[in-house]
Short mmCIF file of C-alpha atoms in Angstrom, two decimals:
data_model
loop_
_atom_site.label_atom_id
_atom_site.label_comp_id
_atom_site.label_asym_id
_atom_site.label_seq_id
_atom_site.Cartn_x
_atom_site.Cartn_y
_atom_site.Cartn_z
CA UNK A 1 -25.06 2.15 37.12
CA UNK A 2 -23.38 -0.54 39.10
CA UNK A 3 -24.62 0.88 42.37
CA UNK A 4 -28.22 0.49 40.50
CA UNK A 5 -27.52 -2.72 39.77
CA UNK A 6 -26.37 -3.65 43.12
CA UNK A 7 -29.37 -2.68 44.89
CA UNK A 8 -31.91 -4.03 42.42
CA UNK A 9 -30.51 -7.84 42.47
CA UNK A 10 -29.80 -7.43 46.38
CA UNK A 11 -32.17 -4.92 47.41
CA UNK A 12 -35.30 -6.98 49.36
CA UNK A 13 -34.67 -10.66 48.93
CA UNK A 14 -32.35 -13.49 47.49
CA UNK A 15 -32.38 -17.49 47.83
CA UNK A 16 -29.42 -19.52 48.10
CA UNK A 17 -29.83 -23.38 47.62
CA UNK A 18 -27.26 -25.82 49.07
CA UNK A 19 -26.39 -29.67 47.58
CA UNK A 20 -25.17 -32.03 49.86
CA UNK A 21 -24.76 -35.60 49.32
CA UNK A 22 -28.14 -37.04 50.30
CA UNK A 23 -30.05 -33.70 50.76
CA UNK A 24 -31.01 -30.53 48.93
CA UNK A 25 -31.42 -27.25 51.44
CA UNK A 26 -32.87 -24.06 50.67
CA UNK A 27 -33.14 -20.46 52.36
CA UNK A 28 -35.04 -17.80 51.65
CA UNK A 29 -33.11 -14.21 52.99
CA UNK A 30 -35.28 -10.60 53.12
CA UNK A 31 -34.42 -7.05 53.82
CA UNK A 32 -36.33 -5.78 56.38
CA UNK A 33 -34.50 -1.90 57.26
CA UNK A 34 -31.39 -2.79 57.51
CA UNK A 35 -31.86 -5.73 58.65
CA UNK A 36 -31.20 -9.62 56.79
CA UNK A 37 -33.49 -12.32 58.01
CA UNK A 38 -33.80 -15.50 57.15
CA UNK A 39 -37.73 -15.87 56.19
CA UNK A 40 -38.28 -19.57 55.21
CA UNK A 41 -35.58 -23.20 54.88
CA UNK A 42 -36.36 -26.10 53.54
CA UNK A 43 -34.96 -29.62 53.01
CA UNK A 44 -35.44 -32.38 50.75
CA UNK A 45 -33.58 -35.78 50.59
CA UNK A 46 -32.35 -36.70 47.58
CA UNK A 47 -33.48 -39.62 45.34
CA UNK A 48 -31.13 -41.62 44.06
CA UNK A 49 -33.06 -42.58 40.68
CA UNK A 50 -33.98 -38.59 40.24
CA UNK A 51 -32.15 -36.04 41.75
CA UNK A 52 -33.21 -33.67 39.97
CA UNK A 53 -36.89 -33.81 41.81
CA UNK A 54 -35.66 -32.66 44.97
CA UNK A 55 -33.61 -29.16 43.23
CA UNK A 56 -37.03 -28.44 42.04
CA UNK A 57 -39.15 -28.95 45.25
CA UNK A 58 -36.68 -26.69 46.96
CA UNK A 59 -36.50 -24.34 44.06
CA UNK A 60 -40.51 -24.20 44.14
CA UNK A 61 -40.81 -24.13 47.69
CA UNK A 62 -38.61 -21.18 47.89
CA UNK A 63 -40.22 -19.07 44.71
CA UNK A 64 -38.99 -16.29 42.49
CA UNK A 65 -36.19 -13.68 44.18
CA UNK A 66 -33.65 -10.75 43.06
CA UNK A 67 -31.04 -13.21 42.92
CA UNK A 68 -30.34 -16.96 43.31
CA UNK A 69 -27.11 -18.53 44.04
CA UNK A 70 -26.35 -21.99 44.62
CA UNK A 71 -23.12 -23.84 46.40
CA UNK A 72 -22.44 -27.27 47.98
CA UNK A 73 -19.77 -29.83 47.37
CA UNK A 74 -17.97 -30.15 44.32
CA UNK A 75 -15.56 -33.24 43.13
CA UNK A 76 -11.96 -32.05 42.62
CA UNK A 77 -12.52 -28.69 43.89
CA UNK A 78 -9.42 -27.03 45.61
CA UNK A 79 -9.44 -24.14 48.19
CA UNK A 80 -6.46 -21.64 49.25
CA UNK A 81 -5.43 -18.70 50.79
CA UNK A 82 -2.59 -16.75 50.07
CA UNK A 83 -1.32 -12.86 50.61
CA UNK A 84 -1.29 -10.46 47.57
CA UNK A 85 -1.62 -7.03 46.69
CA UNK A 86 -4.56 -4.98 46.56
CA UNK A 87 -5.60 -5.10 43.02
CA UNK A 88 -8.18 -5.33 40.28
CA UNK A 89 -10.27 -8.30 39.60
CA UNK A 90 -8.33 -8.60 36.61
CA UNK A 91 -4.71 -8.07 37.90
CA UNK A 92 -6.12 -10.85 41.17
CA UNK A 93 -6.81 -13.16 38.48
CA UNK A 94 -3.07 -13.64 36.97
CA UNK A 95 -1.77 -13.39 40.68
CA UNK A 96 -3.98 -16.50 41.27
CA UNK A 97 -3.05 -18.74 38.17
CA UNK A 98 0.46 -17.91 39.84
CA UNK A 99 -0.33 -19.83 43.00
CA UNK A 100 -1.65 -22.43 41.53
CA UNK A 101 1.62 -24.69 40.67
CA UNK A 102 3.03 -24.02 44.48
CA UNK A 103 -0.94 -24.48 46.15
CA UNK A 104 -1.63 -27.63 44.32
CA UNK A 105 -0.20 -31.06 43.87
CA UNK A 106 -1.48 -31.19 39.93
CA UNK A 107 -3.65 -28.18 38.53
CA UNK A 108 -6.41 -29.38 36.11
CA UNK A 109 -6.38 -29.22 32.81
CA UNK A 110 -10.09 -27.20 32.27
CA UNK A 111 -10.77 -25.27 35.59
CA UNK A 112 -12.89 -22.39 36.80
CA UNK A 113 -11.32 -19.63 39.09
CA UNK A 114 -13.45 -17.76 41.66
CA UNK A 115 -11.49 -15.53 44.20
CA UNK A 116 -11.51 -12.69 46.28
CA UNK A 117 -9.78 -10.46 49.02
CA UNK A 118 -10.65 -11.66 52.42
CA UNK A 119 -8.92 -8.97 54.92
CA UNK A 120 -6.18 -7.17 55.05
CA UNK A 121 -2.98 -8.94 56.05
CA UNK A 122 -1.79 -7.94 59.69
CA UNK A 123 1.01 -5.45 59.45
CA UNK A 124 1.60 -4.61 55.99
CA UNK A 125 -0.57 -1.81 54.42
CA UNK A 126 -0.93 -2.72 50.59
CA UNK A 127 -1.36 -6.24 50.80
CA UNK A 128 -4.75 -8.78 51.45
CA UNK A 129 -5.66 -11.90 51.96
CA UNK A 130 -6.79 -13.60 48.83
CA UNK A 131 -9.52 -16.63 48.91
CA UNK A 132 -9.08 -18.91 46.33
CA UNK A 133 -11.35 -21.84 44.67
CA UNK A 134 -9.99 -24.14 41.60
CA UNK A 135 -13.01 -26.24 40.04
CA UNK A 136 -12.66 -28.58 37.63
CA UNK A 137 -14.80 -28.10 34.32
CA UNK A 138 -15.95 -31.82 34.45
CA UNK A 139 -17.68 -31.58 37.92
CA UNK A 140 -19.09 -28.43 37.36
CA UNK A 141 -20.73 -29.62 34.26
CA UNK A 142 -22.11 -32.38 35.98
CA UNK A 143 -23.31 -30.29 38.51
CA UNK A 144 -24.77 -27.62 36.23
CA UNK A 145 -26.32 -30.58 34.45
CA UNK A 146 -28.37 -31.80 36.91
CA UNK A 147 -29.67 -28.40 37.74
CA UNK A 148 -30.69 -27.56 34.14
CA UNK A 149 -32.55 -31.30 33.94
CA UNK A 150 -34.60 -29.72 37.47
CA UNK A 151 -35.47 -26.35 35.72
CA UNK A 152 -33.09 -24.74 38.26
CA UNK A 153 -31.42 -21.15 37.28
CA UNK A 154 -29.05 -19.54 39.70
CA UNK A 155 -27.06 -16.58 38.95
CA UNK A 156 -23.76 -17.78 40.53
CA UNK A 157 -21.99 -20.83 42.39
CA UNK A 158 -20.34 -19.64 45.31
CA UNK A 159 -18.04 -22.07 46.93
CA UNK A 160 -18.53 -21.97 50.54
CA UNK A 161 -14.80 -21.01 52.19
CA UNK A 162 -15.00 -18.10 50.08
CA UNK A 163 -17.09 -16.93 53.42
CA UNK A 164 -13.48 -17.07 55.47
CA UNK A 165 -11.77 -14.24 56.20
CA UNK A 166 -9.12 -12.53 59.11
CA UNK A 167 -12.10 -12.90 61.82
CA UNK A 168 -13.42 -16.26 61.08
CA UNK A 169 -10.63 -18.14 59.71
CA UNK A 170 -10.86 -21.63 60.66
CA UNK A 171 -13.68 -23.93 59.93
CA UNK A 172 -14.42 -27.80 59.87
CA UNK A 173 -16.83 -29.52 56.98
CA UNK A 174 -17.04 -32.86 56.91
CA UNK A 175 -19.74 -32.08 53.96
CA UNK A 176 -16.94 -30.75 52.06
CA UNK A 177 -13.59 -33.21 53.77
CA UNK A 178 -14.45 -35.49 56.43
CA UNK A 179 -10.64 -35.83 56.87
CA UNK A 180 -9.30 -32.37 56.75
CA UNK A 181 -10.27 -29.13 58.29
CA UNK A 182 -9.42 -25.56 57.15
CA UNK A 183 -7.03 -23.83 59.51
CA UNK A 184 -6.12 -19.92 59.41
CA UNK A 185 -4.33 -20.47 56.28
CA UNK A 186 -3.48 -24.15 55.42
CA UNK A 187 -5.34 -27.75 55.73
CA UNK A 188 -5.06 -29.69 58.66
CA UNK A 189 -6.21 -33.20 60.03
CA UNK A 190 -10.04 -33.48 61.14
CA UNK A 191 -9.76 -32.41 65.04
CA UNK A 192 -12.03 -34.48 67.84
CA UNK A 193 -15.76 -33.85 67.94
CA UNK A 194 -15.21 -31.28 70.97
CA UNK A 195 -13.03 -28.82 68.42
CA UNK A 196 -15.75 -29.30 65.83
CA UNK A 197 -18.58 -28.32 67.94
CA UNK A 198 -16.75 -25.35 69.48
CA UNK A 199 -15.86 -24.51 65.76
CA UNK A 200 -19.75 -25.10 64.93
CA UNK A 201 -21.09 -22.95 67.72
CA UNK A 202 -18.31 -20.12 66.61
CA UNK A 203 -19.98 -20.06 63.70
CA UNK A 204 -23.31 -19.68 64.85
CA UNK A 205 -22.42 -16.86 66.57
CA UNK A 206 -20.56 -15.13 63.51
CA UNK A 207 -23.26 -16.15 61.54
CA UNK A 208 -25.83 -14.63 63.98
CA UNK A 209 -24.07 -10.96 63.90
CA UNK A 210 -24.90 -11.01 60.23
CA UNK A 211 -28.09 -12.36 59.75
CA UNK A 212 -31.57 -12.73 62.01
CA UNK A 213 -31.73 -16.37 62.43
CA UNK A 214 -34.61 -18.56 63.71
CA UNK A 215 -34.81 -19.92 67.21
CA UNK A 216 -32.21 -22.95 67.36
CA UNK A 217 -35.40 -25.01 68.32
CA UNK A 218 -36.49 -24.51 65.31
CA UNK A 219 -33.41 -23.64 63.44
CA UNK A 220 -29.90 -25.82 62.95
CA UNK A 221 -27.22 -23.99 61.92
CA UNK A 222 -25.03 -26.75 61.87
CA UNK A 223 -27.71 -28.58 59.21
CA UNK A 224 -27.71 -25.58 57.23
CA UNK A 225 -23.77 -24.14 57.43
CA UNK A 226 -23.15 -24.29 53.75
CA UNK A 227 -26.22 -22.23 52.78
CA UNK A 228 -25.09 -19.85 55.22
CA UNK A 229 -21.55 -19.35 54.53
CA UNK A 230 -22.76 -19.09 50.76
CA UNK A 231 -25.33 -16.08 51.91
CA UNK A 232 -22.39 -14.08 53.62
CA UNK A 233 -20.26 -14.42 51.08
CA UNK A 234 -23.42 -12.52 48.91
CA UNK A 235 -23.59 -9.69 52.12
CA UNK A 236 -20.20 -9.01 52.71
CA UNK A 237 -20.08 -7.46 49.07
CA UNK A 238 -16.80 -9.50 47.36
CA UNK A 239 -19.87 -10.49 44.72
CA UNK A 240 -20.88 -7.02 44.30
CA UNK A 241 -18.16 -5.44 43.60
CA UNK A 242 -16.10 -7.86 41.43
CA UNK A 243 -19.07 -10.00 39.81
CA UNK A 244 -16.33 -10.90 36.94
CA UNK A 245 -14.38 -13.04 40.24
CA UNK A 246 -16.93 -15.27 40.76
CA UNK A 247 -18.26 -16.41 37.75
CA UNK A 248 -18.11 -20.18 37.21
CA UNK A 249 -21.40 -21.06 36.49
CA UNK A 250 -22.40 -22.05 32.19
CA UNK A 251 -24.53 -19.61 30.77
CA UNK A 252 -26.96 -22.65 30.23
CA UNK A 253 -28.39 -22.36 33.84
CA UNK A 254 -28.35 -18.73 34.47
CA UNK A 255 -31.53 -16.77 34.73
CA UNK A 256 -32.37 -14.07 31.79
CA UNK A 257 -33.10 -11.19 33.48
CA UNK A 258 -35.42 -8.23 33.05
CA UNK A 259 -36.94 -10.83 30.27
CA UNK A 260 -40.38 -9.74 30.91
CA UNK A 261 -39.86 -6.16 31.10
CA UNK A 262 -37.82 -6.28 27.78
CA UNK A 263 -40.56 -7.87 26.16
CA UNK A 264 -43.69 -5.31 27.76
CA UNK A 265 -41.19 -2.53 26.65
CA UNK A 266 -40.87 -3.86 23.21
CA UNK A 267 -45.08 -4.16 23.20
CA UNK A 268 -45.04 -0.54 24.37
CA UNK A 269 -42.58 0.86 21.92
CA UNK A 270 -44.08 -1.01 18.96
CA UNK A 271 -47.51 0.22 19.95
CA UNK A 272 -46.18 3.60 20.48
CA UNK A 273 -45.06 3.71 16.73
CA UNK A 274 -48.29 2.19 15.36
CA UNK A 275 -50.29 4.94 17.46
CA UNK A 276 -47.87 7.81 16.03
CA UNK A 277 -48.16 6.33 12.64
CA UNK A 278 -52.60 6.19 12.90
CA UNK A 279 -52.15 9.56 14.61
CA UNK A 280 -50.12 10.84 11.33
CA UNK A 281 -52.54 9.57 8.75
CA UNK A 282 -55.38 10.77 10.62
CA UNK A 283 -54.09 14.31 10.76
CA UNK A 284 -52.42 14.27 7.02
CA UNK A 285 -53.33 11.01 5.34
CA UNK A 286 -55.89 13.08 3.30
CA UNK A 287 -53.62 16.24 2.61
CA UNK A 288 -50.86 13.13 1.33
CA UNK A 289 -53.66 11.30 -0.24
CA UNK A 290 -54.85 14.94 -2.40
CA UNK A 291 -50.81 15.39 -2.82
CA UNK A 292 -50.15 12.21 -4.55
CA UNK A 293 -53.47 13.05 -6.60
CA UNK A 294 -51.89 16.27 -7.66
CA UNK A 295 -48.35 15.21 -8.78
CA UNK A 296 -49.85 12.42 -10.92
CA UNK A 297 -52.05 14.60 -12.41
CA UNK A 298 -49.73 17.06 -13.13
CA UNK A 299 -47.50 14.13 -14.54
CA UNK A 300 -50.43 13.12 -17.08
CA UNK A 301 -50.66 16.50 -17.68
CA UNK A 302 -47.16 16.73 -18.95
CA UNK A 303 -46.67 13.88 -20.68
CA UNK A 304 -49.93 14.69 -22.92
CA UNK A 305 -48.60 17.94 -23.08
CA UNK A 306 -45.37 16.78 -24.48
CA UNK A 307 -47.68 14.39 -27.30
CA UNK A 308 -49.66 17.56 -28.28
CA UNK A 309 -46.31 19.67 -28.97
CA UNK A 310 -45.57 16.72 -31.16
CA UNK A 311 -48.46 16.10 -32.57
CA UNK A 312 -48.57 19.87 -33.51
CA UNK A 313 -44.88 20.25 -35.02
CA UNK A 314 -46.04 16.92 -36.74
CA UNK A 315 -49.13 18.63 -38.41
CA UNK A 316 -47.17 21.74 -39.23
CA UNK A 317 -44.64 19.98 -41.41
CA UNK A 318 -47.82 18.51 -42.79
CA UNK A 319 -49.35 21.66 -43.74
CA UNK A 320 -46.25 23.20 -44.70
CA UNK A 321 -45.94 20.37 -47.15
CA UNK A 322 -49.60 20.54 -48.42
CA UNK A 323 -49.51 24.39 -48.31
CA UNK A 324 -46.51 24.39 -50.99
CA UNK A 325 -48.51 21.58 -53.24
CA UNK A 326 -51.68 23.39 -53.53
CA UNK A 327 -49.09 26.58 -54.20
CA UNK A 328 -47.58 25.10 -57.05
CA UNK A 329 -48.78 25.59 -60.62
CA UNK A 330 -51.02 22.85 -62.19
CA UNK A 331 -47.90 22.41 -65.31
CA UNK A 332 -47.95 23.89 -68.78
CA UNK A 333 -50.15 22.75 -71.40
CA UNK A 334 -47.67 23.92 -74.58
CA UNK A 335 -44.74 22.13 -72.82
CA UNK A 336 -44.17 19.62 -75.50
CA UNK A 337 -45.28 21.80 -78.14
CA UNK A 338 -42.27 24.58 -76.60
CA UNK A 339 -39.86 21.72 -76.15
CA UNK A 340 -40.68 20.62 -79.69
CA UNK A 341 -39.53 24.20 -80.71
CA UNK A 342 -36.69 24.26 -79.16
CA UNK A 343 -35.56 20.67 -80.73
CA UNK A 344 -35.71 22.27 -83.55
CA UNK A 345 -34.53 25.62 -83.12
CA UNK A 346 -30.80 23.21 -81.71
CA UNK A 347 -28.65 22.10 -84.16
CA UNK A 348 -27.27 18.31 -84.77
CA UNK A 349 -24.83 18.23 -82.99
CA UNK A 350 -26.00 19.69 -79.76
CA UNK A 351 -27.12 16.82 -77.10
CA UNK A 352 -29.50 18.04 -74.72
CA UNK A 353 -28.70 16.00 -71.45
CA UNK A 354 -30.94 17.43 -69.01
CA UNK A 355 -34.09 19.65 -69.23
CA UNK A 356 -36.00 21.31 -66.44
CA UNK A 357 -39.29 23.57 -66.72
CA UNK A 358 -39.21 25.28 -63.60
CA UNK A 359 -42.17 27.80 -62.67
CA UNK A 360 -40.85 30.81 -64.21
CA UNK A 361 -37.92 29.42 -66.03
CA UNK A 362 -36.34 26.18 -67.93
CA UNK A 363 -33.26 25.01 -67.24
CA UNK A 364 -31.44 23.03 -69.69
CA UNK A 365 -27.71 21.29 -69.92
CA UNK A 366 -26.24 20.65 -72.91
CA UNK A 367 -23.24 19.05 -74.53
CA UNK A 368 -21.72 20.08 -78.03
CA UNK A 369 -18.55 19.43 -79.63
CA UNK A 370 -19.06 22.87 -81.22
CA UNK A 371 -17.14 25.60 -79.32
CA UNK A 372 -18.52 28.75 -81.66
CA UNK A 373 -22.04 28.02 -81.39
CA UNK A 374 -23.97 30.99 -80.84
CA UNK A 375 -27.07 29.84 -78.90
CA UNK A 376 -28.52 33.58 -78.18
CA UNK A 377 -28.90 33.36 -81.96
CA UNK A 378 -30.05 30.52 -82.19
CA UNK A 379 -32.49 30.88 -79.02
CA UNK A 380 -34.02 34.37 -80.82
CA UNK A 381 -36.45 32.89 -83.15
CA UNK A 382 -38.29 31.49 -80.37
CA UNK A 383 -41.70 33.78 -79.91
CA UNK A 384 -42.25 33.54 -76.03
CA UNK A 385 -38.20 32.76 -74.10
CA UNK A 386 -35.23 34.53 -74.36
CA UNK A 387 -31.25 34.05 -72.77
CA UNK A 388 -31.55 34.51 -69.11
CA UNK A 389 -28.15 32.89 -68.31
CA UNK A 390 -25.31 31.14 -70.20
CA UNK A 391 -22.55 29.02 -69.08
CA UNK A 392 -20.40 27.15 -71.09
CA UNK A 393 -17.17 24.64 -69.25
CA UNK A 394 -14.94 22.65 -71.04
CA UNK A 395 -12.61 20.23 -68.56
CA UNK A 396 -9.25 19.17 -69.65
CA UNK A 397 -8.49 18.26 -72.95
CA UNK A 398 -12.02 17.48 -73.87
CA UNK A 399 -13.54 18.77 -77.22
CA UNK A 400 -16.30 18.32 -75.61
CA UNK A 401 -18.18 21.11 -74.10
CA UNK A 402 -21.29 21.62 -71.70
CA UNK A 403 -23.90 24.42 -71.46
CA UNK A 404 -26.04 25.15 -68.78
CA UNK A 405 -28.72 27.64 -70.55
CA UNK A 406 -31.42 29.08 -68.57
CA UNK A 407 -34.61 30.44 -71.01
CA UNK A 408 -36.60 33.04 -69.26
CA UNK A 409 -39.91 34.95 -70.64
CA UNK A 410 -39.91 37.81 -72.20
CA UNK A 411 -41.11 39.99 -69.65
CA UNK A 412 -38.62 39.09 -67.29
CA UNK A 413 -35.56 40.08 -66.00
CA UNK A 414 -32.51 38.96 -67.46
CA UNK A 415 -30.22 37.60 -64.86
CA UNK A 416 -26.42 38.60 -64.78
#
């Protein structure tokens, strides 16, 4: 995936833009084979009132690429070499903090790192050359600042003596110092303008193995150096391979990437689902649509099932209760005229508490004092009811007794 990666943001084409103090340069590098040239440069002075114009004439000029980085000079910003072992970017990056005490005079309170290994060291097998930069939060703020008021988005700073290494090791920038020059591994005093120009036409050279360059008649290198230096720092593959190393830059003025074709495949995926979904109701909408119909029928179906099953045990109680009404008998006509009998036929002393004339029978209960009365006897004289049953209780030490007496007719059955 990283390989992918690789090639896609360095595959055909990437800008770098340079800041200097009174000027803005741009470049413009494409693949061609194998091949880096250097398509298009461009240079813009600076205004003091609105710096910000000339980042975005040269960020215009140069148009839209795989992948921007900017460098130039920064305030405060400290550059070193040292030897260390060959490690991850992570491992590097506590080695480095390590230096920093015995590099600097006074180490910043906020700082960004950005390093990388630069050659192996002469001699001994395991160990490299480290390059080094310490920024300061404050300038780089600044510095990011101006670029986001321009519209400017660059995927990395990239410090330009991050370019030296065990071939090219010495080089003199009085964009960067005008009083000190970098030499194989340590600062030294600016040299006379015969060591500089030797230095500069070194670097042409180097420079030249590495990229196509225009004709020097129409083509400075000298003008130009930083961008440069910044650009083979991006084809020697440090950046590449250890992205993590170099990262300095806010996330305010880096580029979203891929934005457009996150969006379009977004578009494409929610239009894919819409199309499924019209596809779906197309082809079973109606089948669903008939389904639905169904089940809620078949639910009004039950529930007036369930009222009719009521409804019918309702009515059955009903006619149960109207069937035993129109059953019963219509009463007795010669009720009062038996019951005036039987008053009668009872003596004094009996109290009749309770009398019941039942269909077939009468029920009476009675209460009497008289523990020898003989009520079959008494009972005989009567034309049309005779003793069907006789009960007599007497609780405790009552004297007074009570007599359940059931009269049945004639013709029926005397119970036991």
């Amino acid at each position: 995936m990283s390989k992918f990666l690789s090639k896609l943001h360095f595959g055909r084409c990437f800008t770098v833009i340079s800041a200097e103090e009174t000027v803005i340069r741009g470049g413009r590098f494409q693949r061609k084979g194998k091949v880096w040239r250097l398509t298009s440069f461009v240079t813009e002075s600076i205004d003091p009132d609105n710096p910000s114009a000339a980042w975005k004439k040269v960020s215009r000029a140069l148009g839209k690429s795989e992948y921007c980085a900017v460098t130039g000079r920064l305030p405060g910003a400290a550059f070193f070499r040292f030897v260390s072992a060959d490690m991850d970017s992570r491992a590097q990056r506590g080695a480095v903090e390590f230096e920093l005490s015995r590099q600097l005079l006074k180490v910043p309170e906020k700082y960004a790192l950005q390093f990388s290994p630069s050659g192996k060291v002469e001699g001994e097998a395991d160990a490299v050359w480290v390059n080094a930069v310490v920024l300061p939060e404050n300038p780089l703020n600044k510095f990011a600042a101006v670029m986001r008021k321009a519209g400017v988005f660059a995927d990395e700073y990239i410090h330009p003596l991050m370019a030296l290494d065990e071939q090219a090791d010495t080089i003199y920038l009085p964009e960067l110092d005008p009083d000190f020059g970098y030499v194989k591994d340590s600062w030294m005093p600016m040299p006379s303008e015969d060591v500089c120009e030797e230095n500069v036409e070194f670097w042409r050279e180097h420079l030249r193995k590495i990229f196509v360059l225009p004709r020097r008649e129409e083509f400075n290198v000298r003008e130009y150096i930083l961008l440069l230096l910044a650009a083979k720092v991006i084809m020697v593959g440090s950046l590449r391979e250890s992205p993590d190393a170099f990262r300095v830059l806010p996330d305010t003025v880096r580029p979203v990437r891929f934005r457009s074709h996150i969006i379009t495949s977004v578009i494409l995926v929610i239009a894919l689902i819409a199309s499924l979904v019209w596809r779906f109701t197309l082809t079973y909408g109606q089948s669903i649509s008939e389904y639905r119909r169904i089940t809620a029928e078949t639910k009004r179906l039950k529930q007036r099932t369930t009222e009719l099953k009521r409804s019918v045990k309702r009515n059955s109680k009903e006619l149960k209760e109207m069937t035993r009404l129109v059953s019963m008998a219509v009463g007795e006509p010669d009720a009062v005229a038996e019951f005036a009998l039987l008053s009668d036929t009872l003596p004094k002393d009996v109290l009749v508490s309770s009398i019941r004339w039942n269909e077939t029978d009468i029920d009476v209960v009675m209460q009497c004092e008289n523990s020898q009365l003989d009520l079959p006897a008494l009972i005989m004289p009567l034309k049309y009811w005779k003793v069907g049953s006789l009960q007599q209780r007497q609780t405790g030490d009552s004297a007074v007794a009570t007599i359940n007496l059931k009269l049945i007719p004639y013709d029926a059955k005397v119970l036991k």
